[in-house]
Amino acid sequence: SIRHLQAQAQEVLAAAKRDVELNHAKCNFKRIPGKIYHLYTRAGTGDENTPGFTYFSMLSPMEWGSRQPDTYMDSYRLEYDMSWTLKENILEREKRRTFDSNLLGLTNGQAQDVAKTFAILDH
């Protein structure tokens, strides 16, 4: 239906906007696809010369412990297409990436070989 397509389009646009915002977060290391990064917000001082900002860290809140300097927002995995997946949505995304070997005309053995290849390429 049209409403379903509109809802899907809105989801795609929202995800694209979020990805742009995440790609603008400060980061003092090379981002590597397939890795999980943790987003934090540092509050500004209130004057226009020192605004607040968001940044990625390799350290999770648990790894920071009581020394966590800023407000934790969420954790994301950087995908190979440079999009971001919220940590709690990673398994759902992985399930959507499976393929139907019957559609490709593959035997079970061939399908397993393809799956192993993709697993190797993914890591």
CSV table of N, CA and C in Angstrom, one decimal:
chain,number,residue,atom,x,y,z
A,1,SER,N,0.8,-1.2,0.0
A,1,SER,CA,0.0,0.0,0.0
A,1,SER,C,0.9,1.3,0.0
A,2,ILE,N,0.3,2.4,-0.4
A,2,ILE,CA,1.0,3.6,-0.4
A,2,ILE,C,1.5,4.0,1.0
A,3,ARG,N,0.7,3.8,2.0
A,3,ARG,CA,1.1,4.2,3.3
A,3,ARG,C,2.3,3.4,3.8
A,4,HIS,N,2.3,2.2,3.5
A,4,HIS,CA,3.5,1.3,3.8
A,4,HIS,C,4.7,1.8,3.1
A,5,LEU,N,4.6,2.1,1.8
A,5,LEU,CA,5.8,2.7,1.1
A,5,LEU,C,6.2,4.0,1.7
A,6,GLN,N,5.3,4.8,2.0
A,6,GLN,CA,5.6,6.1,2.6
A,6,GLN,C,6.4,5.9,4.0
A,7,ALA,N,5.9,5.0,4.8
A,7,ALA,CA,6.5,4.7,6.1
A,7,ALA,C,8.0,4.2,5.8
A,8,GLN,N,8.1,3.3,4.8
A,8,GLN,CA,9.5,2.8,4.5
A,8,GLN,C,10.4,3.9,4.1
A,9,ALA,N,9.9,4.8,3.2
A,9,ALA,CA,10.7,5.9,2.8
A,9,ALA,C,11.1,6.8,3.9
A,10,GLN,N,10.2,7.1,4.9
A,10,GLN,CA,10.5,7.9,6.0
A,10,GLN,C,11.6,7.2,6.9
A,11,GLU,N,11.5,5.9,7.0
A,11,GLU,CA,12.5,5.2,7.8
A,11,GLU,C,13.9,5.3,7.1
A,12,VAL,N,13.9,5.2,5.8
A,12,VAL,CA,15.2,5.3,5.1
A,12,VAL,C,15.8,6.7,5.2
A,13,LEU,N,14.9,7.7,5.1
A,13,LEU,CA,15.4,9.1,5.3
A,13,LEU,C,15.9,9.4,6.7
A,14,ALA,N,15.2,8.8,7.7
A,14,ALA,CA,15.6,9.0,9.1
A,14,ALA,C,16.9,8.4,9.3
A,15,ALA,N,17.1,7.2,8.8
A,15,ALA,CA,18.4,6.4,8.9
A,15,ALA,C,19.5,7.2,8.2
A,16,ALA,N,19.2,7.7,7.1
A,16,ALA,CA,20.3,8.5,6.3
A,16,ALA,C,20.6,9.7,7.1
A,17,LYS,N,19.7,10.4,7.6
A,17,LYS,CA,19.9,11.6,8.4
A,17,LYS,C,20.8,11.3,9.7
A,18,ARG,N,20.4,10.2,10.3
A,18,ARG,CA,21.2,9.8,11.5
A,18,ARG,C,22.6,9.4,11.1
A,19,ASP,N,22.8,8.7,10.0
A,19,ASP,CA,24.1,8.4,9.5
A,19,ASP,C,25.0,9.6,9.3
A,20,VAL,N,24.4,10.6,8.7
A,20,VAL,CA,25.1,11.9,8.4
A,20,VAL,C,25.5,12.5,9.7
A,21,GLU,N,24.6,12.6,10.7
A,21,GLU,CA,24.9,13.1,12.0
A,21,GLU,C,26.1,12.3,12.7
A,22,LEU,N,26.0,11.0,12.6
A,22,LEU,CA,27.0,10.2,13.2
A,22,LEU,C,28.3,10.4,12.5
A,23,ASN,N,28.3,10.5,11.2
A,23,ASN,CA,29.6,10.7,10.5
A,23,ASN,C,30.2,12.0,10.8
A,24,HIS,N,29.4,13.0,11.3
A,24,HIS,CA,30.0,14.3,11.7
A,24,HIS,C,30.5,14.3,13.2
A,25,ALA,N,30.2,13.3,13.9
A,25,ALA,CA,30.7,13.2,15.3
A,25,ALA,C,32.2,13.2,15.3
A,26,LYS,N,32.8,13.9,16.2
A,26,LYS,CA,34.3,13.9,16.3
A,26,LYS,C,34.8,12.5,16.6
A,27,CYS,N,36.0,12.2,16.1
A,27,CYS,CA,36.6,10.9,16.2
A,27,CYS,C,38.1,11.1,16.0
A,28,ASN,N,38.9,10.7,17.1
A,28,ASN,CA,40.3,10.9,17.0
A,28,ASN,C,41.1,9.6,16.7
A,29,PHE,N,40.4,8.7,15.9
A,29,PHE,CA,41.1,7.5,15.5
A,29,PHE,C,40.4,7.1,14.1
A,30,LYS,N,41.1,6.2,13.4
A,30,LYS,CA,40.5,5.8,12.1
A,30,LYS,C,39.4,4.8,12.4
A,31,ARG,N,38.2,5.1,11.8
A,31,ARG,CA,37.0,4.3,12.0
A,31,ARG,C,37.2,3.1,11.0
A,32,ILE,N,37.0,1.9,11.6
A,32,ILE,CA,37.1,0.7,10.8
A,32,ILE,C,35.8,0.0,10.7
A,33,PRO,N,35.3,-0.3,9.5
A,33,PRO,CA,34.0,-1.0,9.3
A,33,PRO,C,34.0,-2.3,10.0
A,34,GLY,N,32.9,-2.6,10.6
A,34,GLY,CA,32.7,-3.9,11.4
A,34,GLY,C,33.0,-3.8,12.8
A,35,LYS,N,33.5,-2.6,13.3
A,35,LYS,CA,33.8,-2.4,14.7
A,35,LYS,C,32.7,-1.6,15.3
A,36,ILE,N,32.6,-1.8,16.7
A,36,ILE,CA,31.5,-1.0,17.4
A,36,ILE,C,32.2,0.1,18.1
A,37,TYR,N,31.6,1.3,18.0
A,37,TYR,CA,32.0,2.5,18.6
A,37,TYR,C,30.9,3.1,19.5
A,38,HIS,N,31.4,3.8,20.5
A,38,HIS,CA,30.4,4.3,21.6
A,38,HIS,C,30.4,5.9,21.5
A,39,LEU,N,29.1,6.4,21.4
A,39,LEU,CA,28.9,7.8,21.2
A,39,LEU,C,28.7,8.5,22.5
A,40,TYR,N,29.4,9.6,22.7
A,40,TYR,CA,29.2,10.4,23.9
A,40,TYR,C,28.9,11.8,23.5
A,41,THR,N,28.3,12.6,24.5
A,41,THR,CA,28.1,14.0,24.3
A,41,THR,C,28.9,14.8,25.4
A,42,ARG,N,29.6,15.8,25.0
A,42,ARG,CA,30.2,16.7,25.9
A,42,ARG,C,29.5,18.0,25.9
A,43,ALA,N,29.1,18.4,27.1
A,43,ALA,CA,28.3,19.6,27.2
A,43,ALA,C,29.2,20.8,27.0
A,44,GLY,N,28.6,21.9,26.4
A,44,GLY,CA,29.3,23.1,26.2
A,44,GLY,C,29.4,23.9,27.5
A,45,THR,N,30.2,25.0,27.5
A,45,THR,CA,30.3,25.8,28.7
A,45,THR,C,29.2,26.8,28.8
A,46,GLY,N,28.4,26.9,27.8
A,46,GLY,CA,27.4,27.9,27.8
A,46,GLY,C,27.7,29.2,27.0
A,47,ASP,N,29.0,29.4,26.7
A,47,ASP,CA,29.3,30.5,25.8
A,47,ASP,C,29.4,30.0,24.4
A,48,GLU,N,29.3,30.9,23.4
A,48,GLU,CA,29.3,30.5,22.0
A,48,GLU,C,30.7,30.0,21.5
A,49,ASN,N,31.8,30.3,22.3
A,49,ASN,CA,33.1,29.9,21.9
A,49,ASN,C,33.4,28.4,22.3
A,50,THR,N,32.6,27.9,23.2
A,50,THR,CA,32.8,26.5,23.6
A,50,THR,C,31.5,25.7,23.6
A,51,PRO,N,31.1,25.4,22.3
A,51,PRO,CA,29.8,24.6,22.2
A,51,PRO,C,30.0,23.2,22.6
A,52,GLY,N,28.9,22.5,22.9
A,52,GLY,CA,29.0,21.1,23.2
A,52,GLY,C,29.1,20.3,21.8
A,53,PHE,N,29.5,19.1,21.9
A,53,PHE,CA,29.7,18.3,20.7
A,53,PHE,C,29.5,16.8,21.1
A,54,THR,N,29.4,16.0,20.0
A,54,THR,CA,29.3,14.5,20.2
A,54,THR,C,30.6,14.0,19.6
A,55,TYR,N,31.0,12.8,20.2
A,55,TYR,CA,32.2,12.2,19.7
A,55,TYR,C,32.1,10.7,19.9
A,56,PHE,N,32.9,9.9,19.1
A,56,PHE,CA,33.0,8.5,19.3
A,56,PHE,C,34.2,8.1,20.1
A,57,SER,N,34.1,7.1,20.9
A,57,SER,CA,35.2,6.5,21.6
A,57,SER,C,35.2,5.0,21.4
A,58,MET,N,36.4,4.4,21.5
A,58,MET,CA,36.5,3.0,21.5
A,58,MET,C,36.1,2.3,22.8
A,59,LEU,N,36.0,3.2,23.8
A,59,LEU,CA,35.7,2.7,25.2
A,59,LEU,C,34.2,2.7,25.5
A,60,SER,N,33.7,1.6,26.0
A,60,SER,CA,32.3,1.6,26.4
A,60,SER,C,32.2,2.2,27.8
A,61,PRO,N,31.0,2.5,28.2
A,61,PRO,CA,30.8,3.0,29.5
A,61,PRO,C,31.4,2.1,30.6
A,62,MET,N,31.3,0.8,30.4
A,62,MET,CA,31.8,-0.2,31.4
A,62,MET,C,33.3,-0.1,31.4
A,63,GLU,N,33.9,0.1,30.3
A,63,GLU,CA,35.4,0.3,30.3
A,63,GLU,C,35.9,1.6,30.9
A,64,TRP,N,35.1,2.6,30.8
A,64,TRP,CA,35.4,3.9,31.4
A,64,TRP,C,35.3,3.8,32.9
A,65,GLY,N,34.3,3.0,33.4
A,65,GLY,CA,34.0,2.9,34.8
A,65,GLY,C,33.6,4.2,35.4
A,66,SER,N,34.1,4.5,36.6
A,66,SER,CA,33.7,5.7,37.2
A,66,SER,C,34.4,7.0,36.6
A,67,ARG,N,35.4,6.7,35.7
A,67,ARG,CA,36.1,7.8,35.1
A,67,ARG,C,35.4,8.3,33.8
A,68,GLN,N,34.2,7.8,33.5
A,68,GLN,CA,33.5,8.3,32.3
A,68,GLN,C,33.4,9.8,32.3
A,69,PRO,N,34.0,10.5,31.3
A,69,PRO,CA,34.0,11.9,31.4
A,69,PRO,C,32.8,12.6,30.9
A,70,ASP,N,32.0,12.0,30.0
A,70,ASP,CA,30.9,12.6,29.4
A,70,ASP,C,29.7,11.8,29.4
A,71,THR,N,28.6,12.2,28.8
A,71,THR,CA,27.3,11.5,28.8
A,71,THR,C,27.3,10.5,27.6
A,72,TYR,N,27.1,9.3,28.0
A,72,TYR,CA,27.0,8.2,27.0
A,72,TYR,C,25.6,8.3,26.3
A,73,MET,N,25.7,8.2,25.0
A,73,MET,CA,24.4,8.3,24.2
A,73,MET,C,24.0,6.9,23.7
A,74,ASP,N,24.9,6.2,23.0
A,74,ASP,CA,24.6,4.8,22.4
A,74,ASP,C,25.8,4.2,21.8
A,75,SER,N,25.7,3.0,21.4
A,75,SER,CA,26.8,2.3,20.7
A,75,SER,C,26.3,1.9,19.3
A,76,TYR,N,27.2,1.9,18.4
A,76,TYR,CA,26.9,1.7,17.0
A,76,TYR,C,28.0,0.9,16.3
A,77,ARG,N,27.6,0.0,15.3
A,77,ARG,CA,28.6,-0.7,14.5
A,77,ARG,C,28.7,0.1,13.2
A,78,LEU,N,29.9,0.4,12.8
A,78,LEU,CA,30.1,1.0,11.5
A,78,LEU,C,30.1,-0.1,10.4
A,79,GLU,N,29.2,0.0,9.5
A,79,GLU,CA,29.0,-1.0,8.4
A,79,GLU,C,30.0,-0.7,7.3
A,80,TYR,N,30.2,-1.7,6.4
A,80,TYR,CA,31.1,-1.6,5.3
A,80,TYR,C,30.6,-0.6,4.2
A,81,ASP,N,29.3,-0.2,4.3
A,81,ASP,CA,28.8,0.8,3.4
A,81,ASP,C,28.9,2.2,4.0
A,82,MET,N,29.5,2.3,5.2
A,82,MET,CA,29.7,3.5,6.0
A,82,MET,C,28.4,4.0,6.7
A,83,SER,N,27.4,3.1,6.7
A,83,SER,CA,26.2,3.4,7.5
A,83,SER,C,26.5,2.9,8.9
A,84,TRP,N,25.6,3.2,9.8
A,84,TRP,CA,25.7,2.8,11.2
A,84,TRP,C,24.5,2.0,11.7
A,85,THR,N,24.8,1.0,12.5
A,85,THR,CA,23.7,0.1,13.0
A,85,THR,C,23.8,0.2,14.6
A,86,LEU,N,22.7,0.6,15.2
A,86,LEU,CA,22.6,0.6,16.6
A,86,LEU,C,22.9,-0.7,17.2
A,87,LYS,N,23.7,-0.8,18.2
A,87,LYS,CA,24.2,-2.1,18.7
A,87,LYS,C,23.1,-3.1,18.9
A,88,GLU,N,21.9,-2.6,19.5
A,88,GLU,CA,20.9,-3.6,19.8
A,88,GLU,C,20.2,-4.1,18.5
A,89,ASN,N,20.5,-3.5,17.4
A,89,ASN,CA,19.8,-3.9,16.1
A,89,ASN,C,20.8,-4.7,15.2
A,90,ILE,N,22.0,-5.0,15.7
A,90,ILE,CA,22.9,-5.8,14.9
A,90,ILE,C,22.4,-7.1,14.5
A,91,LEU,N,21.9,-7.9,15.4
A,91,LEU,CA,21.4,-9.3,15.1
A,91,LEU,C,20.3,-9.2,14.1
A,92,GLU,N,19.4,-8.3,14.2
A,92,GLU,CA,18.3,-8.1,13.3
A,92,GLU,C,18.9,-7.8,11.9
A,93,ARG,N,19.9,-7.0,11.8
A,93,ARG,CA,20.5,-6.7,10.5
A,93,ARG,C,21.1,-7.9,9.9
A,94,GLU,N,21.8,-8.7,10.8
A,94,GLU,CA,22.5,-9.9,10.3
A,94,GLU,C,21.5,-10.9,9.7
A,95,LYS,N,20.3,-11.0,10.4
A,95,LYS,CA,19.3,-11.9,9.9
A,95,LYS,C,18.8,-11.5,8.5
A,96,ARG,N,18.7,-10.2,8.3
A,96,ARG,CA,18.2,-9.7,7.0
A,96,ARG,C,19.2,-9.9,5.9
A,97,ARG,N,20.5,-10.1,6.2
A,97,ARG,CA,21.5,-10.3,5.2
A,97,ARG,C,21.6,-11.7,4.7
A,98,THR,N,20.9,-12.7,5.3
A,98,THR,CA,20.9,-14.0,4.8
A,98,THR,C,20.3,-14.1,3.4
A,99,PHE,N,20.7,-15.1,2.6
A,99,PHE,CA,20.2,-15.3,1.3
A,99,PHE,C,19.5,-16.7,1.2
A,100,ASP,N,18.6,-16.8,0.2
A,100,ASP,CA,17.9,-18.0,-0.1
A,100,ASP,C,18.7,-18.8,-1.1
A,101,SER,N,19.4,-19.9,-0.8
A,101,SER,CA,20.2,-20.6,-1.7
A,101,SER,C,19.3,-21.2,-2.8
A,102,ASN,N,18.1,-21.5,-2.5
A,102,ASN,CA,17.2,-22.1,-3.6
A,102,ASN,C,17.0,-21.1,-4.7
A,103,LEU,N,16.9,-19.8,-4.4
A,103,LEU,CA,16.7,-18.8,-5.4
A,103,LEU,C,17.9,-18.7,-6.3
A,104,LEU,N,19.1,-19.0,-5.8
A,104,LEU,CA,20.3,-19.0,-6.6
A,104,LEU,C,20.6,-20.3,-7.3
A,105,GLY,N,19.8,-21.3,-7.0
A,105,GLY,CA,20.0,-22.6,-7.6
A,105,GLY,C,21.2,-23.4,-7.0
A,106,LEU,N,21.5,-23.1,-5.7
A,106,LEU,CA,22.7,-23.8,-5.1
A,106,LEU,C,22.3,-25.0,-4.3
A,107,THR,N,23.2,-26.0,-4.3
A,107,THR,CA,23.0,-27.1,-3.4
A,107,THR,C,23.3,-26.7,-2.0
A,108,ASN,N,23.0,-27.5,-1.0
A,108,ASN,CA,23.3,-27.1,0.4
A,108,ASN,C,24.9,-27.0,0.6
A,109,GLY,N,25.6,-27.8,0.0
A,109,GLY,CA,27.1,-27.7,0.1
A,109,GLY,C,27.6,-26.4,-0.5
A,110,GLN,N,27.1,-26.1,-1.7
A,110,GLN,CA,27.5,-24.8,-2.3
A,110,GLN,C,27.1,-23.6,-1.5
A,111,ALA,N,25.9,-23.7,-0.9
A,111,ALA,CA,25.4,-22.6,-0.1
A,111,ALA,C,26.2,-22.4,1.2
A,112,GLN,N,26.7,-23.5,1.8
A,112,GLN,CA,27.6,-23.4,2.9
A,112,GLN,C,28.9,-22.8,2.5
A,113,ASP,N,29.4,-23.1,1.4
A,113,ASP,CA,30.7,-22.6,0.9
A,113,ASP,C,30.5,-21.0,0.7
A,114,VAL,N,29.4,-20.6,0.1
A,114,VAL,CA,29.2,-19.2,0.0
A,114,VAL,C,29.1,-18.5,1.3
A,115,ALA,N,28.3,-19.1,2.2
A,115,ALA,CA,28.1,-18.5,3.6
A,115,ALA,C,29.5,-18.3,4.3
A,116,LYS,N,30.4,-19.4,4.1
A,116,LYS,CA,31.7,-19.3,4.8
A,116,LYS,C,32.5,-18.1,4.1
A,117,THR,N,32.4,-18.0,2.8
A,117,THR,CA,33.1,-16.9,2.1
A,117,THR,C,32.7,-15.6,2.6
A,118,PHE,N,31.3,-15.4,2.7
A,118,PHE,CA,30.9,-14.1,3.2
A,118,PHE,C,31.3,-13.8,4.6
A,119,ALA,N,31.3,-14.9,5.5
A,119,ALA,CA,31.7,-14.7,6.9
A,119,ALA,C,33.2,-14.3,6.9
A,120,ILE,N,34.0,-14.8,6.1
A,120,ILE,CA,35.4,-14.5,6.0
A,120,ILE,C,35.6,-13.0,5.6
A,121,LEU,N,34.8,-12.6,4.5
A,121,LEU,CA,34.9,-11.3,4.0
A,121,LEU,C,34.4,-10.2,5.0
A,122,ASP,N,33.5,-10.7,5.8
A,122,ASP,CA,32.8,-9.7,6.7
A,122,ASP,C,33.7,-9.4,7.9
A,123,HIS,N,34.8,-10.1,8.2
A,123,HIS,CA,35.6,-9.9,9.4
A,123,HIS,C,37.0,-9.6,9.1
